[in-house]
Amino acid sequence: MNGLSYLLDTNTIIGLLKGNNEAISILSGISLPACGFSAITRMELLSYPDLTMDEEQAINSLLDRMTHLARRMVSR
């Protein structure tokens, strides 16, 4: 087993970043390294036109603790 148990979509990650209680509750007790995200999700998160530098850093900080599926698939 590779340790990856969950694939998070863009809306779930936005919920985490915004402190949405429902998103946090759903993912409580789940280790971030057990979560993955797609290249499309990364693109959607970072392509928001009015994204601030602080928001970009928060997104990257969260994504760095998860598994980027495209990168993982290439390294096999």
Tab-separated table of C-alpha atoms in Angstrom:
chain	number	residue	atom	x	y	z
A	1	MET	CA	0.000	0.000	0.000
A	2	ASN	CA	1.316	3.437	-0.903
A	3	GLY	CA	-0.309	5.231	2.052
A	4	LEU	CA	-2.551	7.369	-0.145
A	5	SER	CA	-6.158	6.961	0.979
A	6	TYR	CA	-7.987	10.108	-0.141
A	7	LEU	CA	-8.171	12.253	-3.260
A	8	LEU	CA	-9.215	15.801	-2.369
A	9	ASP	CA	-10.944	18.033	-4.873
A	10	THR	CA	-10.544	21.776	-5.262
A	11	ASN	CA	-13.605	22.697	-3.192
A	12	THR	CA	-12.512	20.542	-0.261
A	13	ILE	CA	-9.058	22.124	-0.219
A	14	ILE	CA	-10.580	25.620	-0.463
A	15	GLY	CA	-12.792	24.698	2.493
A	16	LEU	CA	-9.749	23.692	4.516
A	17	LEU	CA	-7.927	26.894	3.599
A	18	LYS	CA	-10.925	29.034	4.564
A	19	GLY	CA	-11.443	27.181	7.837
A	20	ASN	CA	-14.822	25.757	6.794
A	21	ASN	CA	-16.117	23.719	9.736
A	22	GLU	CA	-17.701	21.042	7.525
A	23	ALA	CA	-14.484	20.438	5.544
A	24	ILE	CA	-12.425	20.376	8.723
A	25	SER	CA	-14.868	17.992	10.413
A	26	ILE	CA	-14.917	15.597	7.454
A	27	LEU	CA	-11.121	15.437	7.379
A	28	SER	CA	-10.521	15.446	11.126
A	29	GLY	CA	-8.281	12.597	12.163
A	30	ILE	CA	-6.999	12.118	8.611
A	31	SER	CA	-3.291	12.648	8.060
A	32	LEU	CA	-2.518	15.106	5.239
A	33	PRO	CA	0.170	12.831	3.762
A	34	ALA	CA	-2.611	10.255	3.219
A	35	CYS	CA	-4.378	12.793	0.987
A	36	GLY	CA	-3.647	13.412	-2.668
A	37	PHE	CA	-4.567	16.073	-5.184
A	38	SER	CA	-4.438	16.225	-8.965
A	39	ALA	CA	-2.558	18.574	-11.246
A	40	ILE	CA	-5.934	20.037	-12.252
A	41	THR	CA	-6.743	20.829	-8.615
A	42	ARG	CA	-3.368	22.542	-8.185
A	43	MET	CA	-3.959	24.568	-11.342
A	44	GLU	CA	-7.460	25.575	-10.216
A	45	LEU	CA	-6.236	26.656	-6.787
A	46	LEU	CA	-3.325	28.728	-8.094
A	47	SER	CA	-5.032	30.298	-11.122
A	48	TYR	CA	-7.537	32.471	-9.269
A	49	PRO	CA	-7.092	35.942	-10.839
A	50	ASP	CA	-7.056	37.939	-7.574
A	51	LEU	CA	-4.893	35.491	-5.612
A	52	THR	CA	-2.682	37.289	-3.119
A	53	MET	CA	0.864	36.258	-2.288
A	54	ASP	CA	-0.281	35.212	1.202
A	55	GLU	CA	-3.033	33.026	-0.274
A	56	GLU	CA	-0.586	31.463	-2.720
A	57	GLN	CA	1.799	30.679	0.129
A	58	ALA	CA	-1.034	29.156	2.199
A	59	ILE	CA	-2.095	26.979	-0.752
A	60	ASN	CA	1.462	25.815	-1.427
A	61	SER	CA	2.078	25.152	2.259
A	62	LEU	CA	-1.005	22.922	2.454
A	63	LEU	CA	-0.296	21.144	-0.837
A	64	ASP	CA	3.321	20.487	0.172
A	65	ARG	CA	1.992	18.297	3.001
A	66	MET	CA	-0.085	16.187	0.583
A	67	THR	CA	0.729	13.943	-2.374
A	68	HIS	CA	0.729	15.495	-5.839
A	69	LEU	CA	-0.544	12.612	-7.962
A	70	ALA	CA	1.114	13.652	-11.216
A	71	ARG	CA	4.511	13.830	-9.546
A	72	ARG	CA	3.949	10.503	-7.779
A	73	MET	CA	2.938	8.719	-10.978
A	74	VAL	CA	5.996	9.974	-12.888
A	75	SER	CA	8.413	8.835	-10.165
A	76	ARG	CA	7.313	5.181	-10.323
